[in-house]
Short mmCIF file of C-alpha atoms in Angstrom, two decimals:
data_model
loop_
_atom_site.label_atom_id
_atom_site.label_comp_id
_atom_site.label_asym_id
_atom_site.label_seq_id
_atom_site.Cartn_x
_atom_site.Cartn_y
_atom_site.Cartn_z
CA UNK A 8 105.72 32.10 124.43
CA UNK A 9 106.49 29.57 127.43
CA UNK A 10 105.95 30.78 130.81
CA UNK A 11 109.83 30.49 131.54
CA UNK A 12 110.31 33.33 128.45
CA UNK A 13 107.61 35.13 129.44
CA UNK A 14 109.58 35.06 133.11
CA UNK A 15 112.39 36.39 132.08
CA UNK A 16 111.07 38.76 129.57
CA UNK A 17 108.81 40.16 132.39
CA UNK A 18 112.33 40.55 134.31
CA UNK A 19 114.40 42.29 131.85
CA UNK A 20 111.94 44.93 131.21
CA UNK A 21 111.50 45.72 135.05
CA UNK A 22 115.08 45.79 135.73
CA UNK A 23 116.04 48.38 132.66
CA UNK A 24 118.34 50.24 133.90
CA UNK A 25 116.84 53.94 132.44
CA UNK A 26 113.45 53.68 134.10
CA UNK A 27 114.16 52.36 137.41
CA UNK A 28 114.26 54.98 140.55
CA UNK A 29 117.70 55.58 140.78
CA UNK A 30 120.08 56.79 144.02
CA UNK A 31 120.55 60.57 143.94
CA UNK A 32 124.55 61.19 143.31
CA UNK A 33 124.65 62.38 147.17
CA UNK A 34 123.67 59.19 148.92
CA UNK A 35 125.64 57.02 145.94
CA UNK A 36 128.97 59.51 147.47
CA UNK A 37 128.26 58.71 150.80
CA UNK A 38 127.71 55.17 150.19
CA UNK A 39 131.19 55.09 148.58
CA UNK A 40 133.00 57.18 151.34
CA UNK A 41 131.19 54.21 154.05
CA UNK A 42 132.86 51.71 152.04
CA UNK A 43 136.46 52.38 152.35
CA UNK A 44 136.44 52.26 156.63
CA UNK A 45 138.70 55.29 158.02
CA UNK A 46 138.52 56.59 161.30
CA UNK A 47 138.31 59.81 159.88
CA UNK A 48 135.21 59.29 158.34
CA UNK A 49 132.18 61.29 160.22
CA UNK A 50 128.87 61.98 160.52
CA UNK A 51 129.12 65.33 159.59
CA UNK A 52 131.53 64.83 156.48
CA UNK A 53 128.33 62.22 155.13
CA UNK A 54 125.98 64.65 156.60
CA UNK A 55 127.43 67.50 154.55
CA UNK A 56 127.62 65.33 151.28
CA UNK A 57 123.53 64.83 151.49
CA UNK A 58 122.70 68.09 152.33
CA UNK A 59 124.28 69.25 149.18
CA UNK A 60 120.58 68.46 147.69
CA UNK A 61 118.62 70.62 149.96
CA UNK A 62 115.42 69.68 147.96
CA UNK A 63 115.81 65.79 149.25
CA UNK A 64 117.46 66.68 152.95
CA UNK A 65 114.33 68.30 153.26
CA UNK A 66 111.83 65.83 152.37
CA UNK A 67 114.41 63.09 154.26
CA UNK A 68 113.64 65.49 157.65
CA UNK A 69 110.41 65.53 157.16
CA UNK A 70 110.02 61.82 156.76
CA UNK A 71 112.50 60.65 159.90
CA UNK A 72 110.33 63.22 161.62
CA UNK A 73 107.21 61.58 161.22
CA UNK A 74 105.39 58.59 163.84
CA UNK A 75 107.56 56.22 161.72
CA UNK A 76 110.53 56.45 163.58
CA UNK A 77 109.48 57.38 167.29
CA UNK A 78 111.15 61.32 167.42
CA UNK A 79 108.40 63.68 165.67
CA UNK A 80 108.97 67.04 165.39
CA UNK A 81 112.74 66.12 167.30
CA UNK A 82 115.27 66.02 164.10
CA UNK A 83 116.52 68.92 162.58
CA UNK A 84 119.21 68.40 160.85
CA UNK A 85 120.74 65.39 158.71
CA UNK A 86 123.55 65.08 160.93
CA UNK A 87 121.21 64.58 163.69
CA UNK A 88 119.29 61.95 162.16
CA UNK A 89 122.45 60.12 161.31
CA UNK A 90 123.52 60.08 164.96
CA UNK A 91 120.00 59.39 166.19
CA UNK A 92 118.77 56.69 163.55
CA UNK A 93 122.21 55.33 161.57
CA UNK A 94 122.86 55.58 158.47
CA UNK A 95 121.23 52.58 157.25
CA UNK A 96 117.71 54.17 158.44
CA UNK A 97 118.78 57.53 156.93
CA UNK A 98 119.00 55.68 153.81
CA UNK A 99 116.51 54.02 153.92
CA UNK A 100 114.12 56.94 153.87
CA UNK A 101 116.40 58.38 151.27
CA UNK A 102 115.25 55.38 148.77
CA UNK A 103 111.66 55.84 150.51
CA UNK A 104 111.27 59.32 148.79
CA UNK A 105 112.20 58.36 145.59
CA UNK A 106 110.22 55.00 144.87
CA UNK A 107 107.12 56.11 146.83
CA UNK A 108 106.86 59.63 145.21
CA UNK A 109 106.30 57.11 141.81
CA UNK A 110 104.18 54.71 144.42
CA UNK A 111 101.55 57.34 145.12
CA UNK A 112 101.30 58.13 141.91
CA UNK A 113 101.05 54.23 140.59
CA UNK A 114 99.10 52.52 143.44
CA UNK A 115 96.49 54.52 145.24
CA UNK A 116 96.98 53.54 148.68
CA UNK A 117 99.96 51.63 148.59
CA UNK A 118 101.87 54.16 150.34
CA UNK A 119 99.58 54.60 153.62
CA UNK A 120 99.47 50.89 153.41
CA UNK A 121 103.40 50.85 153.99
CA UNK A 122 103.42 53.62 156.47
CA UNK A 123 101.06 51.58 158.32
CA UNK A 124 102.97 48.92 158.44
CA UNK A 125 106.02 50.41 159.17
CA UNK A 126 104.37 51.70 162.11
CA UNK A 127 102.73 48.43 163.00
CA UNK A 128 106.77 46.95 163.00
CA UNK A 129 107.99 49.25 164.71
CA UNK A 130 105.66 48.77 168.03
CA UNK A 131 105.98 45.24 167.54
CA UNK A 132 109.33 45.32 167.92
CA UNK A 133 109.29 47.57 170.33
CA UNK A 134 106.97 45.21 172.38
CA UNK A 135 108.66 42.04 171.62
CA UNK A 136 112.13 44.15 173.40
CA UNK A 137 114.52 43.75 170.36
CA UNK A 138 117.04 46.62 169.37
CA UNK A 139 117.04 48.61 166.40
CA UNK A 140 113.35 48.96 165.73
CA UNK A 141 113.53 51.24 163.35
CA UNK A 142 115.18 49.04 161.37
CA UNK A 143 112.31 46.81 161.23
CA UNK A 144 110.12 50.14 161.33
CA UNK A 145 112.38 50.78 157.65
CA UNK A 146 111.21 47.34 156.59
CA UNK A 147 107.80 47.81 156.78
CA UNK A 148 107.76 50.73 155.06
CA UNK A 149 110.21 49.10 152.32
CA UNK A 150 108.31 45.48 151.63
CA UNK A 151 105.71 46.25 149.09
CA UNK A 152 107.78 48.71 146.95
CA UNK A 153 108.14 45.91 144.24
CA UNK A 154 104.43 46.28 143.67
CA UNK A 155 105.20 49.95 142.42
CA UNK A 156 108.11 48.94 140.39
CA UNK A 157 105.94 46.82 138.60
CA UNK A 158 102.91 49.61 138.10
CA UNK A 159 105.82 51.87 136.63
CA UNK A 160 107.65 49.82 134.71
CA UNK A 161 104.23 47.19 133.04
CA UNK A 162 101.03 48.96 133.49
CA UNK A 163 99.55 46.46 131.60
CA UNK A 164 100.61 43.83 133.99
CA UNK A 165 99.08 45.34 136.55
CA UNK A 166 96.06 45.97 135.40
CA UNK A 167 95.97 42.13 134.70
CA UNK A 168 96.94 41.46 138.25
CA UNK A 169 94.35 43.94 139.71
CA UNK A 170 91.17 42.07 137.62
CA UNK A 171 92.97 38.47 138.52
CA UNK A 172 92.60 39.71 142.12
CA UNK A 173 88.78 40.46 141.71
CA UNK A 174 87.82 37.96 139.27
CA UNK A 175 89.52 34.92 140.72
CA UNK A 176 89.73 35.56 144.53
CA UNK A 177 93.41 35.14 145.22
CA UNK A 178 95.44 37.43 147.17
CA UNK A 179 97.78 39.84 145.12
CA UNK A 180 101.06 38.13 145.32
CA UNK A 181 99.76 35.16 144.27
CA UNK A 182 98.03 36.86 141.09
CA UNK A 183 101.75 38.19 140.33
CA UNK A 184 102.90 34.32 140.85
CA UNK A 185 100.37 33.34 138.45
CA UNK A 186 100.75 36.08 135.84
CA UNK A 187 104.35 37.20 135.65
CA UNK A 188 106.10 34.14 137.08
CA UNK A 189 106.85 35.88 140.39
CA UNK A 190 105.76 38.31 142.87
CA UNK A 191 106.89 41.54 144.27
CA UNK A 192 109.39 39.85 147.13
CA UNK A 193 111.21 38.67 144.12
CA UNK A 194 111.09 42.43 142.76
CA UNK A 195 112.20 43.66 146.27
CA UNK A 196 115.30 41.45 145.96
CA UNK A 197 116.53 42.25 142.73
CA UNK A 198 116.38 46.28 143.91
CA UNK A 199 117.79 45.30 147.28
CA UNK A 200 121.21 43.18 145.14
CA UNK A 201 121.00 47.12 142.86
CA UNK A 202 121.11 49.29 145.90
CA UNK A 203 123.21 47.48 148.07
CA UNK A 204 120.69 47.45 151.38
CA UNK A 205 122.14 45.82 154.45
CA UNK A 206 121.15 41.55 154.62
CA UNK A 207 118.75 41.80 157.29
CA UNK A 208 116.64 44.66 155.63
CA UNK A 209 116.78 42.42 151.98
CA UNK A 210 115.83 39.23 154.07
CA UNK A 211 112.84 41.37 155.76
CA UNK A 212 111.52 43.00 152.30
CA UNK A 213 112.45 39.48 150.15
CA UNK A 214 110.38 36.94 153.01
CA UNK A 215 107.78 39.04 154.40
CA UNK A 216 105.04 36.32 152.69
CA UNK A 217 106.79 33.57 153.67
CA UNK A 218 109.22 34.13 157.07
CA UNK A 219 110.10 30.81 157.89
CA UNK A 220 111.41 30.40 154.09
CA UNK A 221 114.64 32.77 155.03
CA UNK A 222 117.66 30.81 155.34
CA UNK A 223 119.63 34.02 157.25
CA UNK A 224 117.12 36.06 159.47
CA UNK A 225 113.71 34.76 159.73
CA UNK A 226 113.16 37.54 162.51
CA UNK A 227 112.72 40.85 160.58
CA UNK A 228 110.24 39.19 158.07
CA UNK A 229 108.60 37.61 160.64
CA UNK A 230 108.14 40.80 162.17
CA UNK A 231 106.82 42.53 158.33
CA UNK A 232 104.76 39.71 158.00
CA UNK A 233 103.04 40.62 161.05
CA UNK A 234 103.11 44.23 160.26
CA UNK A 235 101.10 43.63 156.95
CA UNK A 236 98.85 42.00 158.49
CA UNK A 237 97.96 44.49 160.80
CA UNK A 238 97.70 47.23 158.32
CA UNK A 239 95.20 45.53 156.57
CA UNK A 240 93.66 44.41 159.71
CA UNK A 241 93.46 47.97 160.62
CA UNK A 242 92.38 49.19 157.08
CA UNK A 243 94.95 51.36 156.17
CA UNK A 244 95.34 52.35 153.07
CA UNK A 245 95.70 49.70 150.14
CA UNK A 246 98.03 46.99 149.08
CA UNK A 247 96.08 45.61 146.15
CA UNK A 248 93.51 43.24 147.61
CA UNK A 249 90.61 43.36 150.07
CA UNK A 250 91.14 40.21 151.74
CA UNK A 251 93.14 40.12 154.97
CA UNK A 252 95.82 37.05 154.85
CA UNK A 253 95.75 35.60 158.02
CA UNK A 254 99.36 35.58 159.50
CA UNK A 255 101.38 32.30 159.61
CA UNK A 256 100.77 29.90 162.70
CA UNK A 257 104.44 28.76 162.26
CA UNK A 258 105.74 32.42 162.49
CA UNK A 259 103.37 33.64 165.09
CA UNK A 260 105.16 30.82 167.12
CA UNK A 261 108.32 31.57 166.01
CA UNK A 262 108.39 35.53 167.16
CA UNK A 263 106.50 34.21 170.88
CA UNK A 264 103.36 36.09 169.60
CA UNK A 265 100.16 34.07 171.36
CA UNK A 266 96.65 35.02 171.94
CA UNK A 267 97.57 36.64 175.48
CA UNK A 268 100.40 38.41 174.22
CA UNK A 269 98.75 39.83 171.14
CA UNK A 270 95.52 42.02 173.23
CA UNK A 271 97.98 44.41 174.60
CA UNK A 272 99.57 44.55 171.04
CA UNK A 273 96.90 45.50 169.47
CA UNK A 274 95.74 48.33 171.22
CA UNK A 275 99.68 49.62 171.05
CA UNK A 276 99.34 49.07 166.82
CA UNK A 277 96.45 50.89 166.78
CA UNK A 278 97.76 53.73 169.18
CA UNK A 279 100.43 54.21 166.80
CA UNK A 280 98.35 54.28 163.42
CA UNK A 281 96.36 56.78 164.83
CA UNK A 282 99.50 59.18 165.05
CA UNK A 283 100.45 58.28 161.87
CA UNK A 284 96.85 59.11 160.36
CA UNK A 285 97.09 62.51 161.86
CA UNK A 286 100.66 62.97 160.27
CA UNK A 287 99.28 61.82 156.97
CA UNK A 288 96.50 64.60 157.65
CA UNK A 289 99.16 67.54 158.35
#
């Protein structure tokens, strides 16, 4: 079989339909009501469609109440994260709980690995002054859920990845490169086109490796590739290798980040991993 076959065979059996994580009917109805713009259209009408699952408003609260998205213990309702994080971020962590329930289960450590980062984006985007962080904090925690798409849907192929990793010293996305014909970015696209997420969040989840790459926004996966790197740098959690990519010179420039800028980073990062280590331990 030619690599291009084994490409696109390698595709078609991620993207079946019947085992990917799919959208629970509630956010797939509010999704629908957003698309048809009406002034009457509120928060509380797409507020009460979610709630209808109690089961997933609950584990939503509990999730837009965590470090991740600067108000813990502050939301208490649905309707109140709407107004305080948009609807975007709401779901967001709507998807979150469904692929990373799977994740945990798939890829030990791959989940604290994307809190961390999602808490490592959101301070640095907090620091660097630009609006909507928790959009970028939503992108962190999004950017490696191709990785668990993969361990769900070819177990095998992961497993082949994992001793590529070890035996050959190459960082994980490039094992995926070398063994499936493309890596989890590419993965993260495909789900971004299938759930309809906003451009900025699929540029931020589909360039992460490679910011400068992005022909729209080179910002938010600037600001993920940064983020990754400071989870690892950090040791939190596990994305699939040891080694610690060092971040790109040409985005570091790019985002204003220099040596005198980055001490006082730092030491915000790792103020904020701490609180999300102690939610991970409540």
């Amino acid at each position: 079989m030619c690599s291009h076959d084994l490409e696109t065979n390698y595709k078609g059996r991620l993207l079946v339909a019947k085992n990917l994580p799919t959208l629970p009917p509630v956010l797939r109805e509010a999704m629908a009501l957003l698309d048809v713009p009406s002034p009457k259209v509120s928060m509380i009408q797409i507020a009460d469609i979610i709630c209808r699952d109690q089961v997933l408003s609950a584990k939503v609260l509990k999730l837009v109440n965590s470090p991740i998205y600067g108000f813990p213990g502050r939301i208490s309702s649905i309707q109140n994260a709407l107004v305080l994080l948009g609807f975007n971020v709401v779901k967001g962590a709507i998807i979150s709980t469904v692929v990373f329930e799977q994740m945990s289960k798939s890829m030990v450590g791959l989940w604290e690995h994307s809190v961390a980062c999602s808490l490592a984006c959101r301070s640095l985007a907090r620091h660097m002054g630009l609006s909507e962080a928790n959009e970028y904090a939503l992108a962190g925690l999004l950017h490696d859920f191709g990785k668990a798409i993969t361990a769900m849907q070819i177990p095998e192929a992961r497993r082949d990845i994992e001793l590529l990793v070890r035996n050959e010293d190459v960082f994980y996305h490039e094992a995926e490169r070398l063994l499936l014909g493309f890596g989890h970015t590419r993965i993260n696209r495909w789900l971004a086109t299938h759930w309809h997420l906003p451009p900025g969040l699929t540029d931020g989840i589909t360039w992460h490796h490679d910011p400068m790459q992005a022909r729209h926004n080179k910002l938010m996966p600037g600001v993920v590739h940064v983020g990754d790197f400071f989870a690892r740098l950090f040791e939190c959690g596990f994305a699939g290798d040891s080694n610690i990519p060092q971040p790109d010179p040409q985005t570091l420039t790019f985002l204003g980040l220099d040596k005198e800028y980055l001490g006082p980073l730092l030491d915000s990062v790792a103020e904020s991993l701490d609180g999300g280590r102690r939610f991970h331990e409540s």
